[in-house]
Tab-separated table of C-alpha atoms in Angstrom:
chain	number	residue	atom	x	y	z
A	1462	ASP	CA	22.848	211.426	46.172
A	1463	THR	CA	26.236	210.893	44.514
A	1464	GLU	CA	26.525	207.227	45.358
A	1465	VAL	CA	27.241	204.303	43.083
A	1466	THR	CA	26.525	200.971	44.749
A	1467	GLN	CA	27.993	197.613	43.799
A	1468	THR	CA	27.019	194.132	44.885
A	1469	PRO	CA	28.395	191.827	46.048
A	1470	LYS	CA	31.395	193.311	47.864
A	1471	HIS	CA	33.309	190.039	47.584
A	1472	LEU	CA	32.865	187.055	45.290
A	1473	VAL	CA	34.679	183.725	45.099
A	1474	MET	CA	33.911	181.530	42.118
A	1475	GLY	CA	35.214	178.460	40.400
A	1476	MET	CA	36.223	178.397	36.774
A	1477	THR	CA	33.010	176.622	35.772
A	1478	ASN	CA	30.633	178.917	37.651
A	1479	LYS	CA	28.340	181.612	36.301
A	1480	LYS	CA	27.934	184.720	38.401
A	1481	SER	CA	26.915	188.353	37.958
A	1482	LEU	CA	28.115	191.662	39.329
A	1483	LYS	CA	25.592	194.432	39.818
A	1484	CYS	CA	25.992	198.211	39.783
A	1485	GLU	CA	23.344	200.838	40.487
A	1486	GLN	CA	23.203	204.638	40.459
A	1487	HIS	CA	20.340	207.081	40.988
A	1488	MET	CA	22.023	210.277	39.866
A	1489	GLY	CA	20.287	210.286	36.486
A	1490	HIS	CA	23.576	209.567	34.745
A	1491	ARG	CA	23.361	208.168	31.220
A	1492	ALA	CA	26.905	206.806	30.918
A	1493	MET	CA	28.131	203.808	32.909
A	1494	TYR	CA	31.493	202.067	32.930
A	1495	TRP	CA	33.140	198.810	33.994
A	1496	TYR	CA	36.805	198.831	34.994
A	1497	LYS	CA	39.130	196.034	36.084
A	1498	GLN	CA	41.833	196.845	38.624
A	1499	LYS	CA	44.617	194.441	39.533
A	1500	ALA	CA	46.552	194.912	42.766
A	1501	LYS	CA	48.843	197.963	42.747
A	1502	LYS	CA	47.757	198.870	39.194
A	1503	PRO	CA	45.502	201.578	37.760
A	1504	PRO	CA	41.938	200.825	36.663
A	1505	GLU	CA	41.660	199.496	33.105
A	1506	LEU	CA	38.548	200.295	31.122
A	1507	MET	CA	36.503	197.293	29.997
A	1508	PHE	CA	33.148	198.629	28.743
A	1509	VAL	CA	31.259	201.897	28.350
A	1510	TYR	CA	27.486	202.165	28.050
A	1511	SER	CA	25.983	205.400	26.787
A	1512	TYR	CA	22.206	205.806	26.927
A	1513	GLU	CA	21.868	202.060	27.582
A	1514	LYS	CA	23.815	201.154	24.445
A	1515	LEU	CA	27.264	199.579	24.465
A	1516	SER	CA	29.555	202.250	23.003
A	1517	ILE	CA	33.040	200.998	23.889
A	1518	ASN	CA	34.319	197.439	24.322
A	1519	GLU	CA	38.045	197.342	24.995
A	1520	SER	CA	38.494	193.935	23.347
A	1521	VAL	CA	37.351	192.180	26.504
A	1522	PRO	CA	37.132	188.344	26.324
A	1523	SER	CA	33.617	187.015	25.762
A	1524	ARG	CA	33.610	185.323	29.177
A	1525	PHE	CA	32.710	188.820	30.418
A	1526	SER	CA	29.261	189.889	29.222
A	1527	PRO	CA	27.916	193.333	30.135
A	1528	GLU	CA	24.261	194.270	30.278
A	1529	CYS	CA	22.481	197.570	30.866
A	1530	PRO	CA	18.798	196.780	31.580
A	1531	ASN	CA	17.947	200.442	32.238
A	1532	SER	CA	19.634	203.779	32.820
A	1533	SER	CA	20.228	203.081	36.531
A	1534	LEU	CA	21.532	199.521	36.364
A	1535	LEU	CA	24.628	197.895	34.950
A	1536	ASN	CA	25.434	194.206	35.205
A	1537	LEU	CA	28.536	192.199	34.383
A	1538	HIS	CA	27.878	188.521	33.739
A	1539	LEU	CA	30.796	186.194	34.361
A	1540	HIS	CA	31.229	182.709	32.906
A	1541	ALA	CA	34.162	180.309	32.705
A	1542	LEU	CA	36.603	182.782	34.183
A	1543	GLN	CA	40.300	182.145	34.647
A	1544	PRO	CA	42.373	182.689	37.817
A	1545	GLU	CA	44.037	185.686	36.150
A	1546	ASP	CA	40.617	187.380	36.085
A	1547	SER	CA	40.840	187.779	39.859
A	1548	ALA	CA	40.764	191.536	40.496
A	1549	LEU	CA	38.745	194.437	41.847
A	1550	TYR	CA	35.911	195.285	39.444
A	1551	LEU	CA	34.865	198.903	39.592
A	1552	CYS	CA	31.715	200.448	38.215
A	1553	ALA	CA	31.458	204.172	37.480
A	1554	SER	CA	28.923	206.588	36.053
A	1555	SER	CA	28.969	210.075	34.561
A	1556	PRO	CA	26.245	212.435	33.311
A	1557	MET	CA	26.470	211.832	29.549
A	1558	GLY	CA	29.853	210.268	28.819
A	1559	GLY	CA	31.593	213.465	27.773
A	1560	GLY	CA	35.351	213.855	28.094
A	1561	SER	CA	35.181	216.672	30.643
A	1562	GLU	CA	32.897	214.856	33.045
A	1563	THR	CA	33.714	213.559	36.493
A	1564	GLN	CA	33.236	209.838	36.874
A	1565	TYR	CA	31.651	208.626	40.098
A	1566	PHE	CA	32.984	205.271	41.235
A	1567	GLY	CA	31.466	202.537	43.324
A	1568	PRO	CA	33.507	200.728	45.992
A	1569	GLY	CA	34.072	197.739	43.750
A	1570	THR	CA	33.558	193.992	43.855
A	1571	ARG	CA	36.634	191.995	44.804
A	1572	LEU	CA	36.591	188.818	42.724
A	1573	LEU	CA	38.634	185.699	43.362
A	1574	VAL	CA	38.585	182.940	40.753
A	1575	LEU	CA	39.759	179.544	41.960
B	613	ALA	CA	46.131	208.224	21.849
B	614	GLN	CA	46.570	210.237	25.008
B	615	SER	CA	48.714	209.007	27.885
B	616	VAL	CA	49.916	210.153	31.302
B	617	THR	CA	53.100	209.360	33.175
B	618	GLN	CA	53.354	209.524	36.918
B	619	LEU	CA	56.990	209.896	37.738
B	620	ASP	CA	56.968	208.550	41.291
B	621	SER	CA	55.506	205.207	42.299
B	622	GLN	CA	55.792	205.994	46.023
B	623	VAL	CA	56.158	209.228	47.962
B	624	PRO	CA	56.804	209.012	51.708
B	625	VAL	CA	56.376	212.271	53.608
B	626	PHE	CA	56.069	213.367	57.224
B	627	GLU	CA	52.811	214.730	58.568
B	628	GLU	CA	52.367	218.516	58.103
B	629	ALA	CA	55.065	218.605	55.402
B	630	PRO	CA	54.270	219.795	51.858
B	631	VAL	CA	53.999	217.288	49.042
B	632	GLU	CA	54.055	217.309	45.246
B	633	LEU	CA	52.955	214.370	43.116
B	634	ARG	CA	54.174	214.642	39.540
B	635	CYS	CA	52.249	213.935	36.359
B	636	ASN	CA	53.148	214.496	32.722
B	637	TYR	CA	50.751	214.050	29.841
B	638	SER	CA	51.212	213.480	26.131
B	639	SER	CA	50.809	216.614	24.086
B	640	SER	CA	47.553	217.369	22.344
B	641	VAL	CA	45.616	220.312	20.954
B	642	SER	CA	43.245	220.235	23.881
B	643	VAL	CA	43.252	218.071	26.944
B	644	TYR	CA	41.133	217.354	29.961
B	645	LEU	CA	43.174	216.308	33.010
B	646	PHE	CA	42.075	214.790	36.303
B	647	TRP	CA	43.457	213.708	39.649
B	648	TYR	CA	41.608	210.906	41.431
B	649	VAL	CA	42.334	209.455	44.890
B	650	GLN	CA	41.734	205.885	46.007
B	651	TYR	CA	41.710	205.148	49.730
B	652	PRO	CA	42.333	201.542	50.820
B	653	ASN	CA	39.495	199.182	49.890
B	654	GLN	CA	37.488	201.931	48.203
B	655	GLY	CA	36.655	203.176	44.745
B	656	LEU	CA	38.139	206.306	43.184
B	657	GLN	CA	37.087	209.842	44.066
B	658	LEU	CA	37.763	212.999	42.077
B	659	LEU	CA	40.171	215.458	43.710
B	660	LEU	CA	40.191	218.065	40.933
B	661	LYS	CA	40.178	218.505	37.183
B	662	TYR	CA	41.464	220.915	34.550
B	663	LEU	CA	39.217	221.667	31.597
B	664	SER	CA	40.275	225.158	30.489
B	665	GLY	CA	40.880	228.659	31.829
B	666	SER	CA	42.928	229.290	34.962
B	667	THR	CA	45.961	227.040	35.119
B	668	LEU	CA	45.774	226.737	38.917
B	669	VAL	CA	43.017	224.357	39.896
B	670	LYS	CA	41.837	223.938	43.470
B	671	GLY	CA	40.263	220.710	44.633
B	672	ILE	CA	38.925	219.019	47.705
B	673	ASN	CA	40.839	218.334	50.928
B	674	GLY	CA	43.264	221.249	50.366
B	675	PHE	CA	44.804	219.855	47.162
B	676	GLU	CA	45.623	221.965	44.124
B	677	ALA	CA	47.263	221.348	40.768
B	678	GLU	CA	48.879	223.517	38.138
B	679	PHE	CA	48.416	222.944	34.419
B	680	ASN	CA	51.624	223.745	32.546
B	681	LYS	CA	51.203	223.504	28.796
B	682	SER	CA	54.835	224.173	27.888
B	683	GLN	CA	56.062	221.385	30.153
B	684	THR	CA	53.001	219.155	29.540
B	685	SER	CA	52.666	218.709	33.291
B	686	PHE	CA	49.839	218.649	35.808
B	687	HIS	CA	51.479	218.248	39.208
B	688	LEU	CA	49.393	217.854	42.354
B	689	ARG	CA	50.354	219.729	45.511
B	690	LYS	CA	49.293	220.091	49.115
B	691	PRO	CA	51.023	222.504	51.508
B	692	SER	CA	50.538	220.385	54.635
B	693	VAL	CA	49.560	216.707	54.572
B	694	HIS	CA	47.702	214.681	57.172
B	695	ILE	CA	47.909	211.016	58.066
B	696	SER	CA	44.478	210.628	56.460
B	697	ASP	CA	45.934	211.631	53.063
B	698	THR	CA	47.666	208.251	52.848
B	699	ALA	CA	46.215	206.768	49.665
B	700	GLU	CA	46.862	205.989	45.998
B	701	TYR	CA	46.685	208.984	43.678
B	702	PHE	CA	45.970	208.642	39.965
B	703	CYS	CA	46.525	211.260	37.304
B	704	ALA	CA	44.223	210.746	34.331
B	705	VAL	CA	43.498	212.162	30.892
B	706	SER	CA	40.410	211.980	28.745
B	707	ASP	CA	40.949	210.397	25.346
B	708	GLN	CA	38.472	210.478	22.485
B	709	SER	CA	38.052	207.219	20.616
B	710	THR	CA	35.537	205.554	18.347
B	711	GLY	CA	32.365	205.299	20.379
B	712	GLY	CA	33.116	208.037	22.870
B	713	PHE	CA	35.546	209.196	25.519
B	714	LYS	CA	37.820	207.002	27.613
B	715	THR	CA	39.668	207.910	30.781
B	716	ILE	CA	43.309	206.839	30.685
B	717	PHE	CA	44.904	206.514	34.109
B	718	GLY	CA	48.552	206.831	35.034
B	719	ALA	CA	50.259	204.060	36.974
B	720	GLY	CA	49.501	205.762	40.282
B	721	THR	CA	51.537	207.261	43.119
B	722	ARG	CA	51.260	205.866	46.602
B	723	LEU	CA	51.416	208.690	49.127
B	724	PHE	CA	52.447	207.477	52.543
B	725	VAL	CA	52.200	210.048	55.345
B	726	LYS	CA	54.265	209.268	58.426
B	727	ALA	CA	53.685	210.612	61.950
């Protein structure tokens, strides 16, 4: 099974809402990633978790809060977002987080902030 | 820090014609290079990657790429494209930073295959 699943597929939220994005993989991977992708742009790295510990934070605003409850799950908690945060949010995983590894991507959650 | 440049934002091509998507990377002692494809409304999928060894790398769906150290290039090629190859293609490089490795993506090339 090489699948990374993400829920929900679509999300519309107001600027005062709190919501969460969920990502799950059952490949036994120990590195998980959150990316943000704006329309017609490449994915931009937000966070990397390695062995359930946050290893890279690309200076992401605190209104985005990642969480890795266990090695199979990755959440992204959203609070007080801005309209410019509307984007496709992609989750990915890889075996250990090494530079030569293939990353396996989920289909993404398309977020619209009103 | 590593970077990649994709020289073409869009490449239109007729079905069954050959195609080359160009990618140049910033020079480094050692480099890991990747090509990912993104079909509409989907996540990214690995086409192929270069780690070391043979400079000609074969991937899925009939794609191949050649690593050229002297020209710092990693161009993607397919001898005969299909309508189903219409997608966004991203060249990427692995970059080591504090905390671990990051994947740096190029701006992307939209391949549009016409009947």
